[in-house]
CSV table of C-alpha atoms in Angstrom, one decimal:
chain,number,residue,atom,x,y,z
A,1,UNK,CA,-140.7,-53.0,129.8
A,2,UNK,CA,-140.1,-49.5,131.3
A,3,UNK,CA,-136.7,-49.9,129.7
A,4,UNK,CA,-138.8,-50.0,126.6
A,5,UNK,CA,-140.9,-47.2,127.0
A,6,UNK,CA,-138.4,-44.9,128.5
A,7,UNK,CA,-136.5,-45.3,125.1
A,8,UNK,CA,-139.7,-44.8,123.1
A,9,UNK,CA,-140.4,-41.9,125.5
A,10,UNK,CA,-137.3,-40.2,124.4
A,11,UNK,CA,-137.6,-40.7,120.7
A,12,UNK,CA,-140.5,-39.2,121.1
A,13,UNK,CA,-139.6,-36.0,123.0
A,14,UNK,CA,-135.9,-36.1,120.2
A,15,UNK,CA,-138.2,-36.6,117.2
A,16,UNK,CA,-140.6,-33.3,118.6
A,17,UNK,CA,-137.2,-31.5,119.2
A,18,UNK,CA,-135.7,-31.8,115.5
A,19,UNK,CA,-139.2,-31.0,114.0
A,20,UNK,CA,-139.5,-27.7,116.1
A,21,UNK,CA,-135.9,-27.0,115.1
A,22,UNK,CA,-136.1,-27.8,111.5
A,23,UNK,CA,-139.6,-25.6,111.6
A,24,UNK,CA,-137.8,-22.8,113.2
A,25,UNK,CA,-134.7,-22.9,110.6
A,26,UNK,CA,-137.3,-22.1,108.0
A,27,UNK,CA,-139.2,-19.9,109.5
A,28,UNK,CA,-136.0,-17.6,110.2
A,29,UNK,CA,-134.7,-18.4,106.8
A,30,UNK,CA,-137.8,-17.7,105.1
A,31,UNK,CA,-138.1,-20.8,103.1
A,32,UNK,CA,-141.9,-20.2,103.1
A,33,UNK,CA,-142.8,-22.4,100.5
A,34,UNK,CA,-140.6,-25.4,101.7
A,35,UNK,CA,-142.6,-24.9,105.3
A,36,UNK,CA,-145.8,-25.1,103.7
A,37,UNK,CA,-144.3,-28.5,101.9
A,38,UNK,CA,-143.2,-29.5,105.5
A,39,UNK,CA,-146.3,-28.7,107.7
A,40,UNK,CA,-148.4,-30.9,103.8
A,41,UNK,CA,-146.4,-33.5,104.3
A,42,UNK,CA,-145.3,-34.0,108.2
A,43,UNK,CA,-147.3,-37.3,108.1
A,44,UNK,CA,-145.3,-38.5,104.9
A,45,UNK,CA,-142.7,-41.2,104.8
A,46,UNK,CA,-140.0,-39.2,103.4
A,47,UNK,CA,-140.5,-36.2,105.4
A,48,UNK,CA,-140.3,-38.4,108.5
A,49,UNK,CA,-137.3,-40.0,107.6
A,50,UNK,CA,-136.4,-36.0,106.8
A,51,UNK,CA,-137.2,-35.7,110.7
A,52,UNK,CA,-134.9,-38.5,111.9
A,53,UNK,CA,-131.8,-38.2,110.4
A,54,UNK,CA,-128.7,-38.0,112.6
A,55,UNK,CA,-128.1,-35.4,115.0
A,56,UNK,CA,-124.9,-34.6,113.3
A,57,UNK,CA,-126.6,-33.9,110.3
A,58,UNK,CA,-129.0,-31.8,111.9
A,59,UNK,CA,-126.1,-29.7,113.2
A,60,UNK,CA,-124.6,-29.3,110.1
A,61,UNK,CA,-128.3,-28.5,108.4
A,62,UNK,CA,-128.6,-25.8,111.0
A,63,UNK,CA,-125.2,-24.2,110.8
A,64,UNK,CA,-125.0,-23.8,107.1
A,65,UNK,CA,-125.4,-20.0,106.1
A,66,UNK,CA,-125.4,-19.0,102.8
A,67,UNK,CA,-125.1,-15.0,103.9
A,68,UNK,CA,-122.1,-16.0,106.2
A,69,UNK,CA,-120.2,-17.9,102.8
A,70,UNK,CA,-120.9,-14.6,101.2
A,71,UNK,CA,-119.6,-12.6,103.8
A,72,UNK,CA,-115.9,-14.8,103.7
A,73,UNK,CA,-115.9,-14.3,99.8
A,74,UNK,CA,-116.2,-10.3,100.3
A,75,UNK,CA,-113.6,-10.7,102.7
A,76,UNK,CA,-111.1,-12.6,100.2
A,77,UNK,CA,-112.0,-9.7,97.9
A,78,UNK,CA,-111.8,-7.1,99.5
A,79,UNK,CA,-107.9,-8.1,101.4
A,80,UNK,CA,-106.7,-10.0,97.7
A,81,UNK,CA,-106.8,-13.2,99.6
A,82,UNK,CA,-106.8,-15.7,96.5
A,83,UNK,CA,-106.1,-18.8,98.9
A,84,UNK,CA,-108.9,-17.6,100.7
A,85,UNK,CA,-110.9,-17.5,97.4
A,86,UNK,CA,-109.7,-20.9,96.8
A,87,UNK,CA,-111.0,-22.5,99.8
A,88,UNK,CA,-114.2,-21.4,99.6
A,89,UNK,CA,-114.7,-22.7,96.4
A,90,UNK,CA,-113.0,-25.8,96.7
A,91,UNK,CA,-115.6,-26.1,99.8
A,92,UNK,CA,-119.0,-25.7,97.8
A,93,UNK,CA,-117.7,-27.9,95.0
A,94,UNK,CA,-116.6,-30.8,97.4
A,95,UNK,CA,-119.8,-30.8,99.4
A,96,UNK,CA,-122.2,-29.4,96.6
A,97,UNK,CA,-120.8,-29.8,93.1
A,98,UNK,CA,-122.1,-33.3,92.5
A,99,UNK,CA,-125.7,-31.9,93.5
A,100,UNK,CA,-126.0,-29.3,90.9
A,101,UNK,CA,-128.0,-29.7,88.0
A,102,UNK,CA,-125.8,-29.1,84.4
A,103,UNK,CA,-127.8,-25.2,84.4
A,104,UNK,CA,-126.6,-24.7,87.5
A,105,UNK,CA,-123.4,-25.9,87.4
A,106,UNK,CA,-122.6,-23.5,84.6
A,107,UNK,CA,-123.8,-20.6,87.0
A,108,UNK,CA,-121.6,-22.1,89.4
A,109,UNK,CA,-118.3,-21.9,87.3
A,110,UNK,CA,-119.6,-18.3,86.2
A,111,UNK,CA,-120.3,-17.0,89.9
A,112,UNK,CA,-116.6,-18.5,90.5
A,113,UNK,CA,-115.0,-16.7,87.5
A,114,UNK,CA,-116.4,-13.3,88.2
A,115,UNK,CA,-115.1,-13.8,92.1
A,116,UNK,CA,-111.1,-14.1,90.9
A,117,UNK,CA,-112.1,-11.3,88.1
A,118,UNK,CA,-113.1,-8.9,90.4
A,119,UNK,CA,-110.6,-9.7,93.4
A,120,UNK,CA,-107.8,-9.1,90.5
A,121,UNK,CA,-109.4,-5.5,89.5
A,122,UNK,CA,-109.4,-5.1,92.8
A,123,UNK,CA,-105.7,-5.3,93.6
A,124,UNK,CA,-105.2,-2.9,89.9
A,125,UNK,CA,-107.1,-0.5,91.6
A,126,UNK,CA,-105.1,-0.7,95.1
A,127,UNK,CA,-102.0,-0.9,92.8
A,128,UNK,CA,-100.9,-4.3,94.6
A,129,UNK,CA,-99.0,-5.9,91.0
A,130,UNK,CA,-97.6,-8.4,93.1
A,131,UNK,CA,-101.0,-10.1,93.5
A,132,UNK,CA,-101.9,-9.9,89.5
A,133,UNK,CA,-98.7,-11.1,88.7
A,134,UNK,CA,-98.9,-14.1,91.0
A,135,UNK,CA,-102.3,-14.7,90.5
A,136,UNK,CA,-101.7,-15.0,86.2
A,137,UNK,CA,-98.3,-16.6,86.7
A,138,UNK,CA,-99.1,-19.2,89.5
A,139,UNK,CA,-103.1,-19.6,89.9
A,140,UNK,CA,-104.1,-23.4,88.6
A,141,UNK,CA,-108.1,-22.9,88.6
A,142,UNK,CA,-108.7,-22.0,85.5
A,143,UNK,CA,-107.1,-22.2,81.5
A,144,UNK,CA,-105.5,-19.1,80.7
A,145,UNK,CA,-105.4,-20.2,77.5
A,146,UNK,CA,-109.0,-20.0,76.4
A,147,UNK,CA,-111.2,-17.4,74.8
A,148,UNK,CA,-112.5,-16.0,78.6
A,149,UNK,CA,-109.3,-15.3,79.5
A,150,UNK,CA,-106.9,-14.6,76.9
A,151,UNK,CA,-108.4,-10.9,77.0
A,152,UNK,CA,-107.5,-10.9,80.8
A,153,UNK,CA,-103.7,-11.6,80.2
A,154,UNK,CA,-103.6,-7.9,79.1
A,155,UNK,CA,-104.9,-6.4,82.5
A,156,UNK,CA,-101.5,-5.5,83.7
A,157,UNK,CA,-100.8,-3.7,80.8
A,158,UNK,CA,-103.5,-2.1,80.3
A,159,UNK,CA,-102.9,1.7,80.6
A,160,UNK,CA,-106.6,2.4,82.1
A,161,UNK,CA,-108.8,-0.5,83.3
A,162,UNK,CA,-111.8,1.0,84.7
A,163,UNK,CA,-112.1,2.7,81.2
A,164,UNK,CA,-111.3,-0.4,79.1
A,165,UNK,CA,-113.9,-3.1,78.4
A,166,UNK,CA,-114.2,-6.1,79.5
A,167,UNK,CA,-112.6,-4.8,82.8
A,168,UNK,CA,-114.5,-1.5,83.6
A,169,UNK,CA,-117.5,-3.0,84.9
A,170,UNK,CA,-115.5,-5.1,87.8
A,171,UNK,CA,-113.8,-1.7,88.9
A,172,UNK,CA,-117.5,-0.7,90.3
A,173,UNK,CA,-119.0,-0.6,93.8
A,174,UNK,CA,-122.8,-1.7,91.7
A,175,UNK,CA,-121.4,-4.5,89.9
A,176,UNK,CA,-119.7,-6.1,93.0
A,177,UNK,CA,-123.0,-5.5,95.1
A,178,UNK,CA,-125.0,-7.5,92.2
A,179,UNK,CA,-122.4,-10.4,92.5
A,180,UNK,CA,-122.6,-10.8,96.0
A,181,UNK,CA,-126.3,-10.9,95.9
A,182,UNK,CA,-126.3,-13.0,93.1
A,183,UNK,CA,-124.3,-15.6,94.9
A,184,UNK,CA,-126.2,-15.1,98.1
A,185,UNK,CA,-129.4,-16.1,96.1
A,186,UNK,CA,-127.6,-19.0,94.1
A,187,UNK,CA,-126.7,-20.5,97.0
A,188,UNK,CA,-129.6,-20.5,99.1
A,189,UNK,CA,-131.8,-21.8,95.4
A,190,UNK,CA,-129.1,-25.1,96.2
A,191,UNK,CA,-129.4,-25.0,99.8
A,192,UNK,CA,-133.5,-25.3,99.6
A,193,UNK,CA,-133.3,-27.9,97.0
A,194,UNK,CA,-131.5,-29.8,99.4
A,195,UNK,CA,-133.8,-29.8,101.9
A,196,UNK,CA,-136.4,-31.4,100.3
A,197,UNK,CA,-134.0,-34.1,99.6
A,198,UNK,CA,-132.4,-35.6,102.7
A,199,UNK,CA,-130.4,-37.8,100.5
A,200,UNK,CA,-128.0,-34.7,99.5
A,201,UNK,CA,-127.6,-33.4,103.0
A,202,UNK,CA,-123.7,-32.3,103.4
A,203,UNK,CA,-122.3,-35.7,105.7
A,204,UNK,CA,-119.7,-35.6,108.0
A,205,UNK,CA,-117.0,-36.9,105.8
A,206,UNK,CA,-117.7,-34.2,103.2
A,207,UNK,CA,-117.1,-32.0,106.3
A,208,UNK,CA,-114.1,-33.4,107.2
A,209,UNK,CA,-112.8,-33.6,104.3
A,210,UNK,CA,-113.3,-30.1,103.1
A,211,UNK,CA,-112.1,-26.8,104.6
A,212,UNK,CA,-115.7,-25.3,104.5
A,213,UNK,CA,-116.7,-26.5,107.8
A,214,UNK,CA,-113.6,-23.9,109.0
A,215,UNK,CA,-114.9,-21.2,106.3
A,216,UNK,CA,-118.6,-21.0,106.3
A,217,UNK,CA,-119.9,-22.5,110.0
């Protein structure tokens, strides 16, 4: 018997633990309206089960940053790291893509698009031909061949780029600033939806089978 409430004893104090944890995530996040939701609904069935899920997932819940993803895309960017670029997207479409709705999954592909656009510009400006050239000539994410980026093929030929539409825009310090906190606030929109929804929590195998656990945590 003391077996028995030892072990209930415990729950207990583990179940208290996570709920203070998960409270202070959200809290620190600011996910104001999905604590409201929580401190509702602490008595429902679903939020409990919210409360019990693995440890592991817990960890992984609290270690995902949005403003830290962000951070590794600037980085890519900013040193003409397309590898890097492709990690990091590969990542948030292994543990995320099947999640997003078809609205958001077009603002995914877009956000993904104007990353690689701008990282290009960026290496026209810093005069690095080597990484346009590669990047048109070996890069496998995207069709070339269609309408949104046949106009791109003529970058490196292009006599003055930050004059020339549809590249001018990419070449300024606003226009990246916009598309970092666009993708900030894109991802933490998906991050909250999953948290209501303990179904789509990222699970261990998605972590180990994707290199964002290296990139973003």
């Amino acid at each position: 018997m003391s077996r028995f409430y030892l072990s209930a004893s415990l729950k207990r104090m583990a179940d208290a633990v996570l709920r203070d944890l998960f409270r202070r995530f959200l809290i620190t996040h600011n996910y104001s309206q999905t604590l409201r939701a929580f401190d509702t609904e602490a008595a429902d069935d679903k939020i409990r089960d919210l409360v019990n899920i693995s440890a592991q997932r817990v960890f992984i819940l609290l270690q995902f940053q949005p403003s830290k993803i962000v951070r590794e895309i600037q980085k890519a960017i900013t040193v003409l790291d397309v590898y890097a670029l492709d990690r990091i997207w590969s990542g948030l479409e292994t543990c995320f893509g099947c999640r997003l709705d078809k609205a958001q999954q077009k603002h995914f592909e877009l956000f993904k698009i104007h990353t690689y656009r701008t990282l290009i510009c960026e290496a026209v400006k810093l005069k690095r031909t080597d990484v346009v050239t590669s990047f048109f000539s070996e890069q496998k994410s995207f069709d070339l061949t269609s309408e949104d980026w046949r106009v791109w093929l003529a970058l490196p030929f292009t006599s003055d780029p930050p004059r020339t539409a549809p590249f001018c825009h990419y070449f300024t310090r606003t226009w990246v600033d916009i598309l970092l906190l666009s993708i900030s606030n894109f991802l933490c929109i998906i991050f909250a939806a999953v948290l209501t929804n303990p179904d789509d929590f990222p699970t261990s195998d998605n972590v180990s089978s994707s290199s964002y656990f290296i990139a973003f945590f």
